């Protein structure tokens, strides 16, 4: 993964992970708070219902007790019973008087029972909620009331409905009013029905109440088990009914769902922003680095003057400036080095030329001195000696002349004039020059033309020199028969490769370092300038030349040429009149 992607990922993680973690914590806290609110709401409703129930019970107790203690209707009834004047007409008046008495105290049921001992004990004297029951036997109700001793208890009470009489579960409280030896049981009640809890508190949404038997599980909203608000006992103290409460958690779930959705939207938005910021940051941070990388590659490729446009500030900007300063320094140093190299090369050439010229000068001087001596003495062999000496002198002068003209050929090597050049055709042309020679030249050429920008004449010179050397080496090792030279051309990614291989005696490792120097030769009639010229031409074209192992222990010269021809930097440093002996590149 590239630096840019790594940085992008890093920034994204750095921006997004804490955000998501924080978001999750906040979301969890909010959800917990919502749930806590919900729970507290249920608790407060349950608490309020319990309080209201206790108040109601106390009110009811007081109201029932007040009826037993002193009430006009009941006092009158007791008096009637005591004086034995209770008759059906009296019963009729109770039918009209009891319902308002009952409703005035907000009871659902109100029984007046004969509580005297005897046959009529338990007879219904009046019933505010169900006049039709007057005269019926309610001894069990009376017993239960007495047994409950004023505590509320649950019992089914028959009431009149439009569909006829029906039993309804009722919470009853009662007492016995006694005066003058007669007693009347007063039992008042409230129905324990659906809506009982709601009736206690009014609107209690989203809390719902239900009345259920001890083993019943009523249908209540919410997923948690219901809370028991109160237990109601029957007259014998056994559990009879429960008031249950539960909270509907659908609104909570809706709230939580909404919260999660909003969090998701916010997270998605934040991710988008983080991505954008990370992208911008990565771009601004990695851009100078990429520029630096590219420039470094250019420097490695030989473009020492490569400069970076510095837009960044801070450390990165300073790094780029330092890089620019370094390449300027490098370019300047290279210039100095080139100058020094040229001076050194010139000195070396001057030394070799002096040496080469001094060698023939000595025999010339000796021959002339000998001739002068013989002439002065008038020696008879002078003529013969003259002939011999002058031809020797002429030969040496010719050799010097030859050497000087070879040197000036090398020294005047002009700057290349590049043009599109098909190397395949050039190789065929050079091979043609060797047709009929004693060495077999094998050609390995690509099917397609291989075109580079190069100076035709100079590259011909390169190939001719290399092939000539290869032929010299191969035929020296295999005189007469078996000498082989291979000339191969292959296109490369950015140009072409020329390879001249032979099966000659190869080049000793020590000599490999020296063969490109001017005047290095191992041949009796060689100038030692061939490879120096080749090296310089290849260098002037921005290419390179290397020695490798060739065929059967022989040598191979590999020339790489760039497609685009001599690079600007090299072309600019060459001048037609300049005389660099060592190639300027590589
Ligand atoms: N293919 C080769 N195999 C073995 N030695 C080689 C080969 N090519 C060059 N050399 C060695 O490198 C030396 C220098 O070669 P260069 O072409 O510069 O000069 P030369 O061939 O000696 O002289 P000239 O090129 O003037 O004939 C040669 O004398 C030879 O020793
Ligand atoms: Mg040569």
Coordinates of C-alpha atoms in Angstrom, one line a residue, residues 167-566:
X167 CA -72.1 -11.3 39.3
X168 CA -69.3 -8.8 39.5
X169 CA -66.2 -8.9 41.6
X170 CA -66.5 -6.2 44.2
X171 CA -64.3 -4.9 47.0
X172 CA -66.6 -4.7 50.0
X173 CA -66.4 -3.1 53.4
X174 CA -69.0 -3.3 56.0
X175 CA -70.1 -2.9 59.6
X176 CA -73.1 -3.8 61.8
X177 CA -75.3 -1.0 63.1
X178 CA -76.9 -2.0 66.4
X179 CA -79.5 0.0 68.4
X180 CA -82.1 -1.0 70.8
X181 CA -81.4 -4.7 70.4
X182 CA -81.7 -4.8 66.7
X183 CA -78.9 -4.9 64.2
X184 CA -78.5 -4.1 60.5
X185 CA -75.5 -5.0 58.5
X186 CA -74.3 -2.2 56.2
X187 CA -72.1 -3.5 53.3
X188 CA -70.8 -1.1 50.7
X189 CA -68.6 -2.0 47.7
X190 CA -66.7 -0.9 44.6
X191 CA -66.5 -3.1 41.6
X192 CA -63.0 -4.4 40.8
X193 CA -63.2 -4.3 37.0
X194 CA -61.1 -3.4 34.1
X195 CA -60.5 0.3 34.3
X196 CA -60.2 0.1 38.1
X197 CA -56.6 1.3 38.1
X198 CA -57.2 4.0 35.5
X199 CA -60.3 5.1 37.6
X200 CA -58.0 5.6 40.6
X201 CA -55.6 7.9 38.8
X202 CA -57.2 9.2 35.7
X203 CA -55.2 9.1 32.4
X204 CA -52.1 7.1 33.1
X205 CA -50.7 6.5 29.6
X206 CA -48.4 4.7 28.8
X207 CA -49.0 2.8 32.1
X208 CA -51.8 0.2 32.0
X209 CA -53.6 -1.5 34.9
X210 CA -55.3 -4.9 35.1
X211 CA -57.2 -6.9 37.7
X212 CA -56.3 -10.5 37.8
X213 CA -56.7 -13.6 40.0
X214 CA -53.7 -14.9 41.9
X215 CA -52.8 -17.3 39.1
X216 CA -54.0 -15.3 36.1
X217 CA -51.7 -13.5 33.8
X218 CA -53.6 -10.7 32.1
X219 CA -52.6 -9.3 28.8
X220 CA -50.8 -6.1 29.5
X221 CA -48.6 -4.0 27.1
X222 CA -44.8 -4.0 27.4
X223 CA -42.3 -6.8 27.4
X224 CA -41.4 -6.7 31.2
X225 CA -43.5 -8.7 33.7
X226 CA -46.2 -6.5 35.3
X227 CA -45.8 -5.0 38.8
X228 CA -48.3 -5.9 41.5
X229 CA -49.8 -2.7 42.8
X230 CA -52.1 -4.2 45.4
X231 CA -53.4 -7.6 46.6
X232 CA -57.0 -8.0 47.6
X233 CA -58.1 -10.8 50.0
X234 CA -61.4 -12.5 50.4
X235 CA -63.3 -12.5 53.7
X236 CA -61.3 -15.4 55.0
X237 CA -58.0 -13.7 54.3
X238 CA -57.0 -15.7 51.2
X239 CA -55.6 -13.9 48.2
X240 CA -58.4 -13.3 45.7
X241 CA -57.3 -10.6 43.2
X242 CA -54.4 -8.5 42.3
X243 CA -54.1 -5.1 40.8
X244 CA -51.3 -5.2 38.3
X245 CA -49.6 -2.4 36.4
X246 CA -47.3 -2.5 33.3
X247 CA -45.8 0.1 31.1
X248 CA -46.1 0.1 27.3
X249 CA -42.6 0.1 25.9
X250 CA -43.6 0.7 22.3
X251 CA -43.0 4.5 22.6
X252 CA -39.7 3.7 24.3
X253 CA -38.7 1.4 21.5
X254 CA -39.8 4.0 19.0
X255 CA -37.7 6.7 20.8
X256 CA -34.6 4.3 20.9
X257 CA -35.1 3.4 17.2
X258 CA -35.3 7.1 16.3
X259 CA -32.2 7.8 18.3
X260 CA -30.3 5.0 16.7
X261 CA -31.4 6.1 13.2
X262 CA -30.3 9.7 14.0
X263 CA -27.0 8.4 15.3
X264 CA -26.5 6.4 12.1
X265 CA -27.2 9.5 10.0
X266 CA -24.8 11.6 12.1
X267 CA -22.2 8.8 11.9
X268 CA -22.6 8.6 8.1
X269 CA -22.3 12.4 7.8
X270 CA -19.2 12.3 10.0
X271 CA -17.7 9.5 8.0
X272 CA -18.2 11.6 4.8
X273 CA -16.6 14.7 6.4
X274 CA -13.8 12.6 7.9
X275 CA -13.2 11.0 4.5
X276 CA -13.1 14.3 2.8
X277 CA -10.8 15.9 5.4
X278 CA -8.6 12.8 5.4
X279 CA -8.4 13.0 1.6
X280 CA -7.5 16.7 1.6
X281 CA -4.9 16.2 4.4
X282 CA -3.4 13.1 2.8
X283 CA -3.2 14.9 -0.5
X284 CA -1.5 18.0 0.9
X285 CA 0.8 15.9 3.0
X286 CA 1.8 13.3 0.4
X287 CA 2.0 15.6 -2.6
X288 CA 5.4 17.1 -1.6
X289 CA 6.6 13.7 -0.7
X290 CA 5.6 12.4 -4.1
X291 CA 7.3 15.4 -5.7
X292 CA 10.4 14.6 -3.7
X293 CA 10.2 10.9 -4.8
X294 CA 9.9 11.9 -8.4
X295 CA 12.7 14.4 -8.2
X296 CA 14.9 11.8 -6.4
X297 CA 14.2 9.4 -9.3
X298 CA 15.1 12.1 -11.8
X299 CA 18.4 12.7 -9.9
X300 CA 19.1 9.0 -9.9
X301 CA 18.4 9.0 -13.6
X302 CA 21.1 11.6 -14.1
X303 CA 19.1 14.8 -14.1
X304 CA 21.1 16.4 -11.3
X305 CA 19.6 19.8 -11.8
X306 CA 16.1 18.5 -11.0
X307 CA 14.3 21.1 -8.7
X308 CA 11.0 20.8 -6.8
X309 CA 8.4 23.6 -6.7
X310 CA 8.2 24.4 -3.0
X311 CA 4.6 25.2 -1.9
X312 CA 4.6 23.5 1.4
X313 CA 5.6 25.3 4.6
X314 CA 7.1 24.1 7.8
X315 CA 9.3 20.9 8.0
X316 CA 8.1 19.6 4.7
X317 CA 8.8 22.9 2.9
X318 CA 12.3 23.0 4.5
X319 CA 13.0 19.4 3.4
X320 CA 12.1 20.3 -0.2
X321 CA 14.2 23.4 0.0
X322 CA 17.1 21.3 1.3
X323 CA 16.6 18.9 -1.5
X324 CA 16.7 21.7 -4.1
X325 CA 19.9 23.1 -2.4
X326 CA 21.4 19.6 -2.5
X327 CA 20.7 19.1 -6.3
X328 CA 22.1 22.6 -7.0
X329 CA 25.2 21.7 -5.1
X330 CA 25.3 18.3 -6.9
X331 CA 25.1 19.9 -10.3
X332 CA 27.8 22.4 -9.4
X333 CA 30.0 19.7 -8.1
X334 CA 29.5 17.6 -11.2
X335 CA 30.5 20.6 -13.3
X336 CA 33.7 21.0 -11.3
X337 CA 34.3 17.3 -11.5
X338 CA 33.8 17.3 -15.3
X339 CA 36.2 20.1 -15.6
X340 CA 38.8 18.3 -13.5
X341 CA 38.2 15.1 -15.3
X342 CA 38.7 16.8 -18.7
X343 CA 41.9 18.4 -17.5
X344 CA 43.2 15.1 -16.2
X345 CA 42.1 13.3 -19.4
X346 CA 44.0 15.9 -21.5
X347 CA 47.0 15.5 -19.4
X348 CA 46.9 11.7 -19.9
X349 CA 46.4 12.1 -23.6
X350 CA 49.3 14.6 -23.8
X351 CA 51.5 12.1 -21.9
X352 CA 50.6 9.3 -24.2
X353 CA 51.0 11.3 -27.4
X354 CA 54.4 12.5 -26.1
X355 CA 55.3 8.9 -25.4
X356 CA 54.0 7.7 -28.8
X357 CA 55.9 10.4 -30.6
X358 CA 59.1 10.0 -28.6
X359 CA 59.3 6.3 -29.6
X360 CA 59.8 6.8 -33.3
X361 CA 61.8 10.0 -32.7
X362 CA 64.6 8.1 -31.1
X363 CA 65.4 5.7 -34.0
X364 CA 65.0 8.7 -36.4
X365 CA 67.6 10.6 -34.4
X366 CA 70.0 7.6 -34.3
X367 CA 69.6 6.9 -38.0
X368 CA 70.3 10.6 -38.8
X369 CA 73.4 10.7 -36.5
X370 CA 74.8 7.5 -38.1
X371 CA 74.3 8.9 -41.6
X372 CA 76.0 12.1 -40.7
X373 CA 79.0 10.2 -39.2
X374 CA 79.3 8.0 -42.3
X375 CA 79.0 11.1 -44.6
X376 CA 81.6 13.0 -42.7
X377 CA 84.0 10.1 -43.0
X378 CA 83.1 9.6 -46.6
X379 CA 82.4 6.0 -45.8
X380 CA 81.9 3.7 -48.9
X381 CA 78.7 2.2 -47.4
X382 CA 77.1 5.6 -47.0
X383 CA 74.8 5.2 -50.0
X384 CA 73.6 1.8 -48.9
X385 CA 73.1 3.1 -45.3
X386 CA 71.4 6.3 -46.7
X387 CA 68.9 4.2 -48.5
X388 CA 68.2 2.0 -45.5
X389 CA 68.0 4.8 -43.0
X390 CA 65.8 7.1 -45.0
X391 CA 63.2 4.3 -45.6
X392 CA 63.2 3.6 -41.9
X393 CA 62.8 7.3 -41.1
X394 CA 60.0 7.5 -43.7
X395 CA 58.3 4.6 -42.1
X396 CA 58.5 6.1 -38.7
X397 CA 57.3 9.4 -39.9
X398 CA 54.4 7.7 -41.7
X399 CA 53.5 6.0 -38.4
X400 CA 53.6 9.3 -36.6
X401 CA 51.5 10.8 -39.3
X402 CA 49.0 8.0 -39.0
X403 CA 48.9 8.4 -35.3
X404 CA 48.3 12.1 -35.5
X405 CA 45.5 11.8 -38.1
X406 CA 43.9 9.0 -36.0
X407 CA 44.1 11.3 -32.9
X408 CA 42.6 14.2 -34.7
X409 CA 39.8 12.0 -35.9
X410 CA 39.1 11.2 -32.3
X411 CA 39.5 14.7 -31.0
X412 CA 37.3 16.3 -33.7
X413 CA 34.5 13.9 -33.0
X414 CA 31.6 16.3 -33.6
X415 CA 28.5 16.5 -31.5
X416 CA 25.8 14.0 -32.6
X417 CA 23.1 15.1 -35.1
X418 CA 20.2 12.9 -34.0
X419 CA 17.5 11.8 -36.4
X420 CA 15.1 8.8 -36.4
X421 CA 17.3 5.9 -37.1
X422 CA 16.2 2.2 -37.7
X423 CA 18.9 0.2 -35.9
X424 CA 17.7 -3.0 -37.6
X425 CA 18.6 -1.5 -41.0
X426 CA 21.9 -0.1 -39.6
X427 CA 22.9 -3.5 -38.3
X428 CA 22.2 -5.1 -41.7
X429 CA 24.3 -2.4 -43.3
X430 CA 27.3 -3.0 -41.0
X431 CA 26.9 -6.7 -41.4
X432 CA 27.0 -6.1 -45.2
X433 CA 30.4 -4.4 -44.9
X434 CA 31.8 -7.7 -43.4
X435 CA 30.3 -10.0 -46.1
X436 CA 32.9 -12.2 -47.6
X437 CA 35.3 -11.7 -44.6
X438 CA 36.9 -14.7 -42.9
X439 CA 34.6 -14.5 -39.9
X440 CA 31.0 -15.6 -40.1
X441 CA 28.7 -12.9 -38.8
X442 CA 25.4 -14.0 -37.4
X443 CA 22.6 -11.5 -37.2
X444 CA 19.7 -11.7 -34.7
X445 CA 17.3 -8.9 -35.5
X446 CA 13.7 -8.2 -34.4
X447 CA 10.8 -8.6 -36.9
X448 CA 9.9 -4.9 -36.6
X449 CA 12.1 -1.8 -37.3
X450 CA 13.7 -0.5 -34.1
X451 CA 13.8 3.2 -34.3
X452 CA 15.8 5.5 -31.9
X453 CA 16.9 9.0 -32.4
X454 CA 20.7 8.9 -33.1
X455 CA 23.5 10.2 -35.4
X456 CA 23.7 7.7 -38.2
X457 CA 27.3 8.2 -39.0
X458 CA 28.4 8.0 -35.4
X459 CA 26.4 4.8 -34.6
X460 CA 27.8 3.2 -37.8
X461 CA 31.2 4.0 -36.4
X462 CA 30.2 2.3 -33.1
X463 CA 29.0 -0.9 -34.7
X464 CA 31.9 -1.0 -37.1
X465 CA 34.4 -0.7 -34.3
X466 CA 32.7 -3.3 -32.1
X467 CA 32.3 -5.8 -34.9
X468 CA 35.9 -5.2 -36.1
X469 CA 37.2 -5.8 -32.5
X470 CA 35.0 -8.9 -32.2
X471 CA 36.3 -10.3 -35.6
X472 CA 39.9 -9.5 -34.6
X473 CA 39.5 -11.4 -31.3
X474 CA 37.6 -14.3 -32.8
X475 CA 39.9 -14.8 -35.7
X476 CA 43.0 -14.5 -33.4
X477 CA 41.7 -17.4 -31.4
X478 CA 40.3 -19.5 -34.3
X479 CA 42.7 -18.7 -37.2
X480 CA 41.2 -19.9 -40.5
X481 CA 38.2 -21.6 -39.2
X482 CA 35.6 -21.5 -36.4
X483 CA 35.6 -17.8 -35.6
X484 CA 32.1 -16.6 -34.8
X485 CA 30.6 -13.1 -34.2
X486 CA 27.0 -12.5 -33.3
X487 CA 25.3 -9.1 -33.7
X488 CA 21.9 -9.0 -31.9
X489 CA 19.4 -6.2 -31.7
X490 CA 16.4 -6.1 -29.3
X491 CA 14.0 -3.3 -28.4
X492 CA 13.8 -2.4 -24.7
X493 CA 11.2 -0.5 -22.6
X494 CA 12.8 2.8 -23.4
X495 CA 15.0 2.2 -26.4
X496 CA 17.1 -0.6 -27.8
X497 CA 19.9 -3.0 -26.9
X498 CA 22.7 -3.8 -29.3
X499 CA 24.9 -6.8 -28.5
X500 CA 28.1 -7.8 -30.2
X501 CA 29.4 -11.2 -29.0
X502 CA 32.4 -13.2 -30.2
X503 CA 34.1 -16.5 -29.4
X504 CA 37.6 -14.9 -29.1
X505 CA 39.9 -15.1 -26.1
X506 CA 37.8 -12.7 -24.0
X507 CA 39.1 -9.8 -21.9
X508 CA 41.1 -10.2 -18.7
X509 CA 39.3 -8.7 -15.7
X510 CA 42.1 -6.1 -15.2
X511 CA 41.9 -5.1 -18.9
X512 CA 38.1 -4.6 -18.7
X513 CA 38.8 -1.5 -16.6
X514 CA 41.2 -0.1 -19.2
X515 CA 39.9 -1.0 -22.6
X516 CA 37.9 2.2 -22.9
X517 CA 40.9 4.4 -22.2
X518 CA 42.4 6.1 -25.2
X519 CA 45.5 4.4 -26.5
X520 CA 44.9 1.2 -24.6
X521 CA 45.6 -1.6 -27.1
X522 CA 47.0 -5.1 -27.1
X523 CA 47.3 -5.2 -30.8
X524 CA 50.5 -4.7 -32.7
X525 CA 48.9 -2.3 -35.1
X526 CA 46.1 -1.0 -33.0
X527 CA 45.7 2.6 -32.0
X528 CA 43.7 1.9 -28.9
X529 CA 41.3 4.6 -29.8
X530 CA 38.4 2.5 -31.2
X531 CA 36.7 1.7 -27.9
X532 CA 37.4 5.2 -26.6
X533 CA 35.5 6.6 -29.6
X534 CA 32.7 4.0 -29.1
X535 CA 32.4 4.9 -25.4
X536 CA 32.2 8.6 -26.2
X537 CA 29.6 8.3 -28.9
X538 CA 27.4 6.1 -26.8
X539 CA 27.8 8.5 -23.9
X540 CA 27.0 11.5 -26.1
X541 CA 23.7 9.7 -27.1
X542 CA 22.8 9.2 -23.4
X543 CA 23.4 5.5 -23.6
X544 CA 25.7 3.1 -21.9
X545 CA 28.2 0.4 -22.8
X546 CA 29.2 -2.7 -20.9
X547 CA 31.4 -5.7 -21.3
X548 CA 30.0 -9.2 -20.6
X549 CA 30.9 -12.8 -21.2
X550 CA 30.4 -13.7 -24.9
X551 CA 30.3 -17.0 -26.8
X552 CA 32.5 -19.8 -25.6
X553 CA 34.7 -17.7 -23.3
X554 CA 34.7 -14.7 -25.6
X555 CA 33.6 -11.2 -24.9
X556 CA 30.3 -9.4 -25.6
X557 CA 29.8 -5.7 -25.8
X558 CA 26.3 -4.5 -24.8
X559 CA 25.2 -1.0 -25.9
X560 CA 21.9 0.4 -24.5
X561 CA 20.5 3.4 -26.4
X562 CA 17.6 5.6 -25.3
X563 CA 14.7 6.0 -27.7
X564 CA 14.7 9.8 -27.4
X565 CA 18.4 10.3 -28.4
X566 CA 20.9 12.5 -26.6

